[in-house]
mmCIF file of N, CA and C in Angstrom:
data_model
loop_
_atom_site.group_PDB
_atom_site.id
_atom_site.type_symbol
_atom_site.label_atom_id
_atom_site.label_comp_id
_atom_site.label_asym_id
_atom_site.label_seq_id
_atom_site.Cartn_x
_atom_site.Cartn_y
_atom_site.Cartn_z
ATOM 1 N N MET A 1 0.998 -0.904 -0.044
ATOM 2 C CA MET A 1 -0.207 0.033 -0.115
ATOM 3 C C MET A 1 0.881 1.346 0.213
ATOM 4 N N THR A 2 0.523 1.970 -0.770
ATOM 5 C CA THR A 2 1.619 3.134 -0.773
ATOM 6 C C THR A 2 0.982 4.276 0.745
ATOM 7 N N ARG A 3 1.903 5.158 0.671
ATOM 8 C CA ARG A 3 1.669 6.215 1.623
ATOM 9 C C ARG A 3 0.402 6.745 1.469
ATOM 10 N N ILE A 4 0.003 7.440 0.423
ATOM 11 C CA ILE A 4 -0.905 8.377 0.375
ATOM 12 C C ILE A 4 -2.379 7.148 0.387
ATOM 13 N N SER A 5 -2.294 5.912 0.128
ATOM 14 C CA SER A 5 -3.302 5.233 0.230
ATOM 15 C C SER A 5 -3.561 4.795 1.454
ATOM 16 N N LEU A 6 -2.442 4.519 2.476
ATOM 17 C CA LEU A 6 -2.561 4.498 3.640
ATOM 18 C C LEU A 6 -2.914 5.368 4.694
ATOM 19 N N LEU A 7 -2.701 7.130 4.147
ATOM 20 C CA LEU A 7 -2.877 7.845 4.471
ATOM 21 C C LEU A 7 -4.667 8.020 4.597
ATOM 22 N N ILE A 8 -4.906 7.903 3.353
ATOM 23 C CA ILE A 8 -6.295 7.884 3.174
ATOM 24 C C ILE A 8 -7.500 7.182 3.925
ATOM 25 N N VAL A 9 -6.954 5.559 4.014
ATOM 26 C CA VAL A 9 -7.456 5.017 5.353
ATOM 27 C C VAL A 9 -7.434 5.303 6.715
ATOM 28 N N VAL A 10 -6.384 5.913 7.129
ATOM 29 C CA VAL A 10 -6.162 6.148 8.419
ATOM 30 C C VAL A 10 -7.511 7.636 8.421
ATOM 31 N N LEU A 11 -7.230 8.517 7.544
ATOM 32 C CA LEU A 11 -8.130 9.529 7.852
ATOM 33 C C LEU A 11 -9.769 8.855 7.553
ATOM 34 N N LEU A 12 -10.188 8.195 6.762
ATOM 35 C CA LEU A 12 -11.379 7.974 6.732
ATOM 36 C C LEU A 12 -11.650 7.273 7.803
ATOM 37 N N LEU A 13 -11.310 6.126 8.454
ATOM 38 C CA LEU A 13 -11.318 5.647 9.868
ATOM 39 C C LEU A 13 -11.347 6.467 10.886
ATOM 40 N N ASN A 14 -10.529 7.562 10.718
ATOM 41 C CA ASN A 14 -10.543 8.462 11.825
ATOM 42 C C ASN A 14 -12.157 9.340 11.991
ATOM 43 N N GLY A 15 -12.584 9.630 10.633
ATOM 44 C CA GLY A 15 -13.761 10.172 10.546
ATOM 45 C C GLY A 15 -15.072 9.346 10.911
ATOM 46 N N CYS A 16 -14.491 8.093 10.859
ATOM 47 C CA CYS A 16 -15.678 7.174 11.224
ATOM 48 C C CYS A 16 -15.955 7.250 12.649
ATOM 49 N N ALA A 17 -14.550 7.215 13.119
ATOM 50 C CA ALA A 17 -14.812 7.025 14.712
ATOM 51 C C ALA A 17 -15.281 8.681 15.410
ATOM 52 N N LEU A 18 -15.278 9.576 14.715
ATOM 53 C CA LEU A 18 -16.172 10.631 15.295
ATOM 54 C C LEU A 18 -17.429 10.935 15.016
ATOM 55 N N TYR A 19 -17.842 9.862 13.993
ATOM 56 C CA TYR A 19 -19.263 9.783 13.877
ATOM 57 C C TYR A 19 -20.387 8.843 15.022
ATOM 58 N N SER A 20 -21.303 9.760 15.107
ATOM 59 C CA SER A 20 -21.870 8.766 16.156
ATOM 60 C C SER A 20 -23.363 9.064 15.835
ATOM 61 N N PRO A 21 -24.480 8.158 15.633
ATOM 62 C CA PRO A 21 -25.445 8.440 15.319
ATOM 63 C C PRO A 21 -26.315 8.728 16.228
ATOM 64 N N PRO A 22 -27.484 9.521 15.822
ATOM 65 C CA PRO A 22 -28.352 10.186 16.735
ATOM 66 C C PRO A 22 -29.000 9.099 17.641
ATOM 67 N N LYS A 23 -29.300 9.626 18.907
ATOM 68 C CA LYS A 23 -30.024 9.023 19.867
ATOM 69 C C LYS A 23 -31.227 8.763 19.328
ATOM 70 N N GLN A 24 -32.033 8.016 20.425
ATOM 71 C CA GLN A 24 -33.322 7.431 20.110
ATOM 72 C C GLN A 24 -33.925 8.548 20.258
ATOM 73 N N GLY A 25 -35.203 9.354 19.522
ATOM 74 C CA GLY A 25 -35.826 10.514 20.032
ATOM 75 C C GLY A 25 -35.110 12.023 19.764
ATOM 76 N N GLU A 26 -33.934 11.799 19.530
ATOM 77 C CA GLU A 26 -33.309 12.735 19.192
ATOM 78 C C GLU A 26 -33.793 13.445 17.830
ATOM 79 N N PRO A 27 -34.205 14.751 17.560
ATOM 80 C CA PRO A 27 -34.283 15.344 15.947
ATOM 81 C C PRO A 27 -33.197 15.213 15.300
ATOM 82 N N VAL A 28 -33.934 14.579 14.070
ATOM 83 C CA VAL A 28 -33.152 14.414 13.003
ATOM 84 C C VAL A 28 -33.359 15.264 11.774
ATOM 85 N N GLY A 29 -32.407 16.058 11.181
ATOM 86 C CA GLY A 29 -32.865 16.814 10.127
ATOM 87 C C GLY A 29 -33.560 18.015 10.652
ATOM 88 N N PRO A 30 -33.501 19.166 9.576
ATOM 89 C CA PRO A 30 -33.917 20.375 9.841
ATOM 90 C C PRO A 30 -35.161 20.494 10.279
ATOM 91 N N ALA A 31 -36.386 19.877 9.695
ATOM 92 C CA ALA A 31 -37.940 20.071 10.145
ATOM 93 C C ALA A 31 -37.928 19.408 11.324
ATOM 94 N N GLU A 32 -37.254 18.576 11.913
ATOM 95 C CA GLU A 32 -37.530 17.931 13.415
ATOM 96 C C GLU A 32 -36.772 18.859 14.452
ATOM 97 N N ILE A 33 -35.780 19.470 13.831
ATOM 98 C CA ILE A 33 -35.033 20.313 14.891
ATOM 99 C C ILE A 33 -35.969 21.518 14.904
ATOM 100 N N LEU A 34 -36.654 22.059 13.942
ATOM 101 C CA LEU A 34 -37.525 23.004 13.865
ATOM 102 C C LEU A 34 -38.752 23.020 14.749
ATOM 103 N N LEU A 35 -39.169 21.842 14.683
ATOM 104 C CA LEU A 35 -40.262 21.383 15.496
ATOM 105 C C LEU A 35 -40.082 21.340 17.074
ATOM 106 N N ALA A 36 -38.876 20.651 17.308
ATOM 107 C CA ALA A 36 -38.435 20.360 18.435
ATOM 108 C C ALA A 36 -38.416 21.962 19.206
ATOM 109 N N GLN A 37 -37.918 23.063 18.572
ATOM 110 C CA GLN A 37 -37.568 24.387 18.858
ATOM 111 C C GLN A 37 -39.245 25.161 19.110
ATOM 112 N N ALA A 38 -40.044 24.607 18.212
ATOM 113 C CA ALA A 38 -41.357 24.755 18.317
ATOM 114 C C ALA A 38 -41.782 24.609 19.886
ATOM 115 N N GLN A 39 -41.725 23.252 19.974
ATOM 116 C CA GLN A 39 -41.964 22.745 21.401
ATOM 117 C C GLN A 39 -41.447 23.630 22.649
ATOM 118 N N ASP A 40 -40.157 23.972 22.570
ATOM 119 C CA ASP A 40 -39.830 24.879 23.767
ATOM 120 C C ASP A 40 -40.301 26.181 23.552
ATOM 121 N N LYS A 41 -40.660 26.429 22.377
ATOM 122 C CA LYS A 41 -41.337 27.889 22.599
ATOM 123 C C LYS A 41 -43.079 27.751 22.669
ATOM 124 N N THR A 42 -43.396 26.567 22.526
ATOM 125 C CA THR A 42 -44.773 26.585 22.998
ATOM 126 C C THR A 42 -44.456 26.395 24.534
ATOM 127 N N ALA A 43 -43.838 25.683 25.167
ATOM 128 C CA ALA A 43 -43.574 25.579 26.338
ATOM 129 C C ALA A 43 -43.592 26.717 27.410
ATOM 130 N N ALA A 44 -42.402 27.586 26.613
ATOM 131 C CA ALA A 44 -42.528 28.812 27.279
ATOM 132 C C ALA A 44 -43.660 29.863 26.711
ATOM 133 N N GLY A 45 -44.517 29.540 26.537
ATOM 134 C CA GLY A 45 -45.624 30.486 26.001
ATOM 135 C C GLY A 45 -45.665 31.167 24.962
ATOM 136 N N GLU A 46 -44.680 31.069 24.340
ATOM 137 C CA GLU A 46 -44.288 32.050 23.014
ATOM 138 C C GLU A 46 -45.167 31.174 21.832
ATOM 139 N N SER A 47 -46.382 31.249 21.944
ATOM 140 C CA SER A 47 -47.163 30.591 20.636
ATOM 141 C C SER A 47 -46.762 31.258 19.282
ATOM 142 N N GLU A 48 -46.984 32.539 19.030
ATOM 143 C CA GLU A 48 -46.560 32.764 17.936
ATOM 144 C C GLU A 48 -45.296 32.439 17.287
ATOM 145 N N GLN A 49 -44.352 32.441 17.913
ATOM 146 C CA GLN A 49 -42.795 32.011 17.480
ATOM 147 C C GLN A 49 -42.868 30.777 17.225
ATOM 148 N N ALA A 50 -43.679 29.701 17.936
ATOM 149 C CA ALA A 50 -43.981 28.444 17.884
ATOM 150 C C ALA A 50 -44.588 28.396 16.591
ATOM 151 N N VAL A 51 -45.562 28.976 16.164
ATOM 152 C CA VAL A 51 -46.297 28.998 14.902
ATOM 153 C C VAL A 51 -45.198 28.823 13.772
ATOM 154 N N ALA A 52 -44.715 30.108 13.610
ATOM 155 C CA ALA A 52 -43.515 30.556 12.874
ATOM 156 C C ALA A 52 -42.336 29.032 12.660
ATOM 157 N N LEU A 53 -41.904 28.487 13.792
ATOM 158 C CA LEU A 53 -41.147 27.691 13.595
ATOM 159 C C LEU A 53 -42.076 26.157 12.933
ATOM 160 N N ILE A 54 -43.220 26.031 13.272
ATOM 161 C CA ILE A 54 -43.622 24.965 12.524
ATOM 162 C C ILE A 54 -44.187 25.227 11.358
ATOM 163 N N GLU A 55 -44.404 26.297 10.834
ATOM 164 C CA GLU A 55 -44.714 26.688 9.582
ATOM 165 C C GLU A 55 -43.293 26.349 8.408
ATOM 166 N N ARG A 56 -42.282 27.031 9.465
ATOM 167 C CA ARG A 56 -41.110 26.529 8.432
ATOM 168 C C ARG A 56 -40.522 25.446 8.338
ATOM 169 N N ALA A 57 -40.759 24.616 8.959
ATOM 170 C CA ALA A 57 -40.539 22.896 9.148
ATOM 171 C C ALA A 57 -41.771 22.413 8.482
ATOM 172 N N LEU A 58 -43.063 22.566 8.300
ATOM 173 C CA LEU A 58 -43.849 22.303 7.306
ATOM 174 C C LEU A 58 -43.387 22.695 5.793
ATOM 175 N N ARG A 59 -42.807 23.749 5.674
ATOM 176 C CA ARG A 59 -42.207 23.900 4.177
ATOM 177 C C ARG A 59 -41.261 23.186 3.690
ATOM 178 N N LEU A 60 -40.381 22.551 4.773
ATOM 179 C CA LEU A 60 -39.479 21.713 4.235
ATOM 180 C C LEU A 60 -40.066 20.254 4.282
ATOM 181 N N GLU A 61 -41.103 19.838 5.106
ATOM 182 C CA GLU A 61 -41.451 18.731 4.984
ATOM 183 C C GLU A 61 -43.351 18.788 5.074
ATOM 184 N N PRO A 62 -43.656 19.002 3.983
ATOM 185 C CA PRO A 62 -45.179 19.256 4.136
ATOM 186 C C PRO A 62 -46.054 17.968 4.494
ATOM 187 N N ARG A 63 -45.418 16.873 4.502
ATOM 188 C CA ARG A 63 -46.161 15.647 4.831
ATOM 189 C C ARG A 63 -45.906 15.191 6.244
ATOM 190 N N LYS A 64 -45.592 16.054 7.084
ATOM 191 C CA LYS A 64 -45.129 15.913 8.526
ATOM 192 C C LYS A 64 -46.210 15.922 9.364
ATOM 193 N N ALA A 65 -46.956 14.660 9.906
ATOM 194 C CA ALA A 65 -47.902 14.851 10.597
ATOM 195 C C ALA A 65 -47.797 15.355 12.002
ATOM 196 N N GLU A 66 -46.947 14.994 12.435
ATOM 197 C CA GLU A 66 -46.357 15.929 13.576
ATOM 198 C C GLU A 66 -46.599 17.778 13.620
ATOM 199 N N GLY A 67 -46.160 18.254 12.422
ATOM 200 C CA GLY A 67 -46.154 19.761 12.442
ATOM 201 C C GLY A 67 -47.896 19.506 12.279
ATOM 202 N N TRP A 68 -48.394 18.920 11.376
ATOM 203 C CA TRP A 68 -49.504 19.596 11.464
ATOM 204 C C TRP A 68 -50.452 19.300 12.495
ATOM 205 N N LEU A 69 -50.484 18.317 13.549
ATOM 206 C CA LEU A 69 -50.687 18.095 14.637
ATOM 207 C C LEU A 69 -50.358 19.103 15.732
ATOM 208 N N ALA A 70 -49.313 19.571 15.786
ATOM 209 C CA ALA A 70 -49.154 20.732 16.850
ATOM 210 C C ALA A 70 -49.513 22.017 16.195
ATOM 211 N N LEU A 71 -49.527 22.064 15.112
ATOM 212 C CA LEU A 71 -50.340 23.706 14.524
ATOM 213 C C LEU A 71 -51.677 23.460 14.937
ATOM 214 N N ALA A 72 -52.314 22.334 14.865
ATOM 215 C CA ALA A 72 -53.835 22.259 15.299
ATOM 216 C C ALA A 72 -53.940 22.535 16.416
ATOM 217 N N GLN A 73 -53.100 22.087 17.180
ATOM 218 C CA GLN A 73 -53.054 22.449 18.926
ATOM 219 C C GLN A 73 -53.105 23.596 19.424
ATOM 220 N N LEU A 74 -52.207 24.348 18.533
ATOM 221 C CA LEU A 74 -51.778 25.822 18.807
ATOM 222 C C LEU A 74 -53.113 26.436 18.580
ATOM 223 N N HIS A 75 -53.985 26.296 17.158
ATOM 224 C CA HIS A 75 -54.500 27.147 16.816
ATOM 225 C C HIS A 75 -56.268 26.506 17.900
ATOM 226 N N PHE A 76 -56.191 25.348 17.891
ATOM 227 C CA PHE A 76 -57.216 25.009 19.090
ATOM 228 C C PHE A 76 -56.983 25.822 20.637
ATOM 229 N N ASP A 77 -55.991 25.866 21.116
ATOM 230 C CA ASP A 77 -55.526 26.528 22.015
ATOM 231 C C ASP A 77 -55.803 28.279 22.136
ATOM 232 N N ALA A 78 -55.768 28.626 20.785
ATOM 233 C CA ALA A 78 -55.980 30.090 20.310
ATOM 234 C C ALA A 78 -57.513 30.244 20.136
ATOM 235 N N GLY A 79 -58.346 29.259 20.206
ATOM 236 C CA GLY A 79 -59.912 29.463 19.969
ATOM 237 C C GLY A 79 -59.985 29.470 18.540
ATOM 238 N N ASP A 80 -58.987 29.153 17.572
ATOM 239 C CA ASP A 80 -59.266 29.224 16.175
ATOM 240 C C ASP A 80 -59.829 27.702 15.450
ATOM 241 N N LEU A 81 -61.453 27.411 16.013
ATOM 242 C CA LEU A 81 -61.696 25.985 15.705
ATOM 243 C C LEU A 81 -61.510 25.511 14.090
ATOM 244 N N ARG A 82 -61.699 26.437 13.167
ATOM 245 C CA ARG A 82 -61.543 26.350 12.105
ATOM 246 C C ARG A 82 -60.467 25.884 11.437
ATOM 247 N N ARG A 83 -59.504 26.604 12.189
ATOM 248 C CA ARG A 83 -58.205 26.457 11.590
ATOM 249 C C ARG A 83 -57.508 25.007 12.203
ATOM 250 N N ALA A 84 -58.045 24.875 13.356
ATOM 251 C CA ALA A 84 -57.413 23.673 14.143
ATOM 252 C C ALA A 84 -58.086 22.560 13.591
ATOM 253 N N GLU A 85 -59.272 22.514 13.295
ATOM 254 C CA GLU A 85 -60.134 21.348 12.387
ATOM 255 C C GLU A 85 -59.043 20.982 11.239
ATOM 256 N N GLN A 86 -59.219 22.276 10.529
ATOM 257 C CA GLN A 86 -58.279 21.749 9.127
ATOM 258 C C GLN A 86 -56.827 21.294 9.285
ATOM 259 N N PHE A 87 -55.825 22.007 10.414
ATOM 260 C CA PHE A 87 -54.930 21.150 10.319
ATOM 261 C C PHE A 87 -54.816 19.996 11.410
ATOM 262 N N ALA A 88 -55.988 19.404 11.897
ATOM 263 C CA ALA A 88 -56.064 18.183 12.490
ATOM 264 C C ALA A 88 -56.450 17.371 11.676
ATOM 265 N N ARG A 89 -57.006 17.487 10.547
ATOM 266 C CA ARG A 89 -57.383 16.826 9.577
ATOM 267 C C ARG A 89 -56.466 16.568 8.669
ATOM 268 N N ARG A 90 -55.609 17.513 8.518
ATOM 269 C CA ARG A 90 -54.279 17.070 7.512
ATOM 270 C C ARG A 90 -53.162 16.215 8.480
ATOM 271 N N ALA A 91 -53.240 16.469 9.481
ATOM 272 C CA ALA A 91 -52.499 15.661 10.715
ATOM 273 C C ALA A 91 -52.675 14.061 10.407
ATOM 274 N N LEU A 92 -54.058 14.059 10.352
ATOM 275 C CA LEU A 92 -54.714 12.535 9.962
ATOM 276 C C LEU A 92 -54.588 12.055 8.799
ATOM 277 N N GLN A 93 -54.581 12.739 8.067
ATOM 278 C CA GLN A 93 -54.446 12.376 6.654
ATOM 279 C C GLN A 93 -52.841 11.682 6.226
ATOM 280 N N PHE A 94 -51.859 12.649 7.136
ATOM 281 C CA PHE A 94 -50.527 12.138 6.976
ATOM 282 C C PHE A 94 -49.963 11.303 7.963
ATOM 283 N N ALA A 95 -50.726 10.930 9.099
ATOM 284 C CA ALA A 95 -50.346 10.072 10.240
ATOM 285 C C ALA A 95 -49.908 8.766 9.785
ATOM 286 N N GLY A 96 -50.686 8.267 8.760
ATOM 287 C CA GLY A 96 -50.327 7.046 8.101
ATOM 288 C C GLY A 96 -50.415 6.006 9.007
ATOM 289 N N ALA A 97 -49.309 5.072 9.183
ATOM 290 C CA ALA A 97 -49.453 3.995 10.047
ATOM 291 C C ALA A 97 -49.333 4.299 11.438
ATOM 292 N N ASP A 98 -49.047 5.660 11.620
ATOM 293 C CA ASP A 98 -48.600 6.165 13.424
ATOM 294 C C ASP A 98 -50.066 5.991 14.123
ATOM 295 N N LYS A 99 -49.993 4.852 14.649
ATOM 296 C CA LYS A 99 -51.502 4.933 15.403
ATOM 297 C C LYS A 99 -51.647 6.125 16.523
ATOM 298 N N ARG A 100 -50.184 6.623 17.276
ATOM 299 C CA ARG A 100 -50.848 7.233 17.953
ATOM 300 C C ARG A 100 -50.614 8.702 17.390
ATOM 301 N N LEU A 101 -50.372 8.994 16.363
ATOM 302 C CA LEU A 101 -50.538 10.405 15.455
ATOM 303 C C LEU A 101 -51.861 10.407 15.251
ATOM 304 N N ALA A 102 -52.567 9.596 14.592
ATOM 305 C CA ALA A 102 -53.764 9.183 14.387
ATOM 306 C C ALA A 102 -54.760 9.308 15.487
ATOM 307 N N GLY A 103 -54.331 8.729 16.510
ATOM 308 C CA GLY A 103 -55.329 8.800 17.670
ATOM 309 C C GLY A 103 -55.149 10.237 18.433
ATOM 310 N N GLU A 104 -53.875 10.796 18.374
ATOM 311 C CA GLU A 104 -54.099 12.348 18.758
ATOM 312 C C GLU A 104 -54.621 12.983 18.055
ATOM 313 N N SER A 105 -54.616 12.938 16.788
ATOM 314 C CA SER A 105 -55.339 13.753 16.095
ATOM 315 C C SER A 105 -57.001 13.717 15.826
ATOM 316 N N ARG A 106 -57.320 12.283 15.953
ATOM 317 C CA ARG A 106 -58.912 12.153 16.117
ATOM 318 C C ARG A 106 -59.387 12.664 17.328
ATOM 319 N N ALA A 107 -58.643 12.627 18.325
ATOM 320 C CA ALA A 107 -58.979 13.258 19.691
ATOM 321 C C ALA A 107 -58.996 14.456 19.845
ATOM 322 N N LEU A 108 -58.257 15.170 19.208
ATOM 323 C CA LEU A 108 -58.290 16.671 18.991
ATOM 324 C C LEU A 108 -59.604 17.259 18.026
ATOM 325 N N LEU A 109 -59.739 16.218 16.732
ATOM 326 C CA LEU A 109 -60.819 16.610 16.364
ATOM 327 C C LEU A 109 -62.294 16.329 17.183
ATOM 328 N N GLU A 110 -62.162 15.609 17.877
ATOM 329 C CA GLU A 110 -63.299 14.995 19.060
ATOM 330 C C GLU A 110 -63.855 16.515 19.769
ATOM 331 N N ARG A 111 -62.239 16.965 20.663
ATOM 332 C CA ARG A 111 -62.550 18.187 21.192
ATOM 333 C C ARG A 111 -62.955 19.489 20.582
ATOM 334 N N ILE A 112 -62.544 19.364 19.380
ATOM 335 C CA ILE A 112 -63.008 20.621 18.467
ATOM 336 C C ILE A 112 -64.819 20.476 18.447
ATOM 337 N N ARG A 113 -64.966 19.313 18.126
ATOM 338 C CA ARG A 113 -66.675 18.994 17.899
ATOM 339 C C ARG A 113 -67.170 19.349 19.003
ATOM 340 N N ALA A 114 -66.689 18.749 20.644
ATOM 341 C CA ALA A 114 -67.266 19.289 21.762
ATOM 342 C C ALA A 114 -67.654 20.630 21.967
ATOM 343 N N VAL A 115 -66.269 21.167 21.598
ATOM 344 C CA VAL A 115 -66.686 22.670 21.738
ATOM 345 C C VAL A 115 -67.525 23.429 21.157
ATOM 346 N N ARG A 116 -67.511 22.941 19.669
ATOM 347 C CA ARG A 116 -68.550 23.705 19.016
ATOM 348 C C ARG A 116 -70.136 23.038 19.394
ATOM 349 N N GLU A 117 -70.222 21.865 19.746
ATOM 350 C CA GLU A 117 -71.153 21.591 20.303
ATOM 351 C C GLU A 117 -72.033 22.638 21.392
ATOM 352 N N ALA A 118 -70.818 22.501 22.341
ATOM 353 C CA ALA A 118 -71.198 23.392 23.704
ATOM 354 C C ALA A 118 -71.505 24.886 23.496
ATOM 355 N N GLY A 119 -70.872 25.135 22.700
ATOM 356 C CA GLY A 119 -70.772 27.088 22.275
ATOM 357 C C GLY A 119 -71.908 27.074 21.474
#
């Protein structure tokens, strides 16, 4: 093996040693990072900033059910039932085989329906 080939192999192996795969539940990719930031903003009571972050995430990944559900919940909390329902339906549409997301979307739709009937 030539010196250059050996150097390349050593550099490649060294680079592999530095890489560690993401831990389970850790955000992966720009959309998930934005959604995690939105969660922090929501927890801090900064709903407008959370909505902006979620909308950015959904521009990157428009089929991201988690984003649509988070957006629906924020609009529900703000009393905008029309938009909350619209976004919850979209979350349900994109939930696919994810039973947790589908269930949470259905539950929010039921809460929206109950508020409308009571009001």
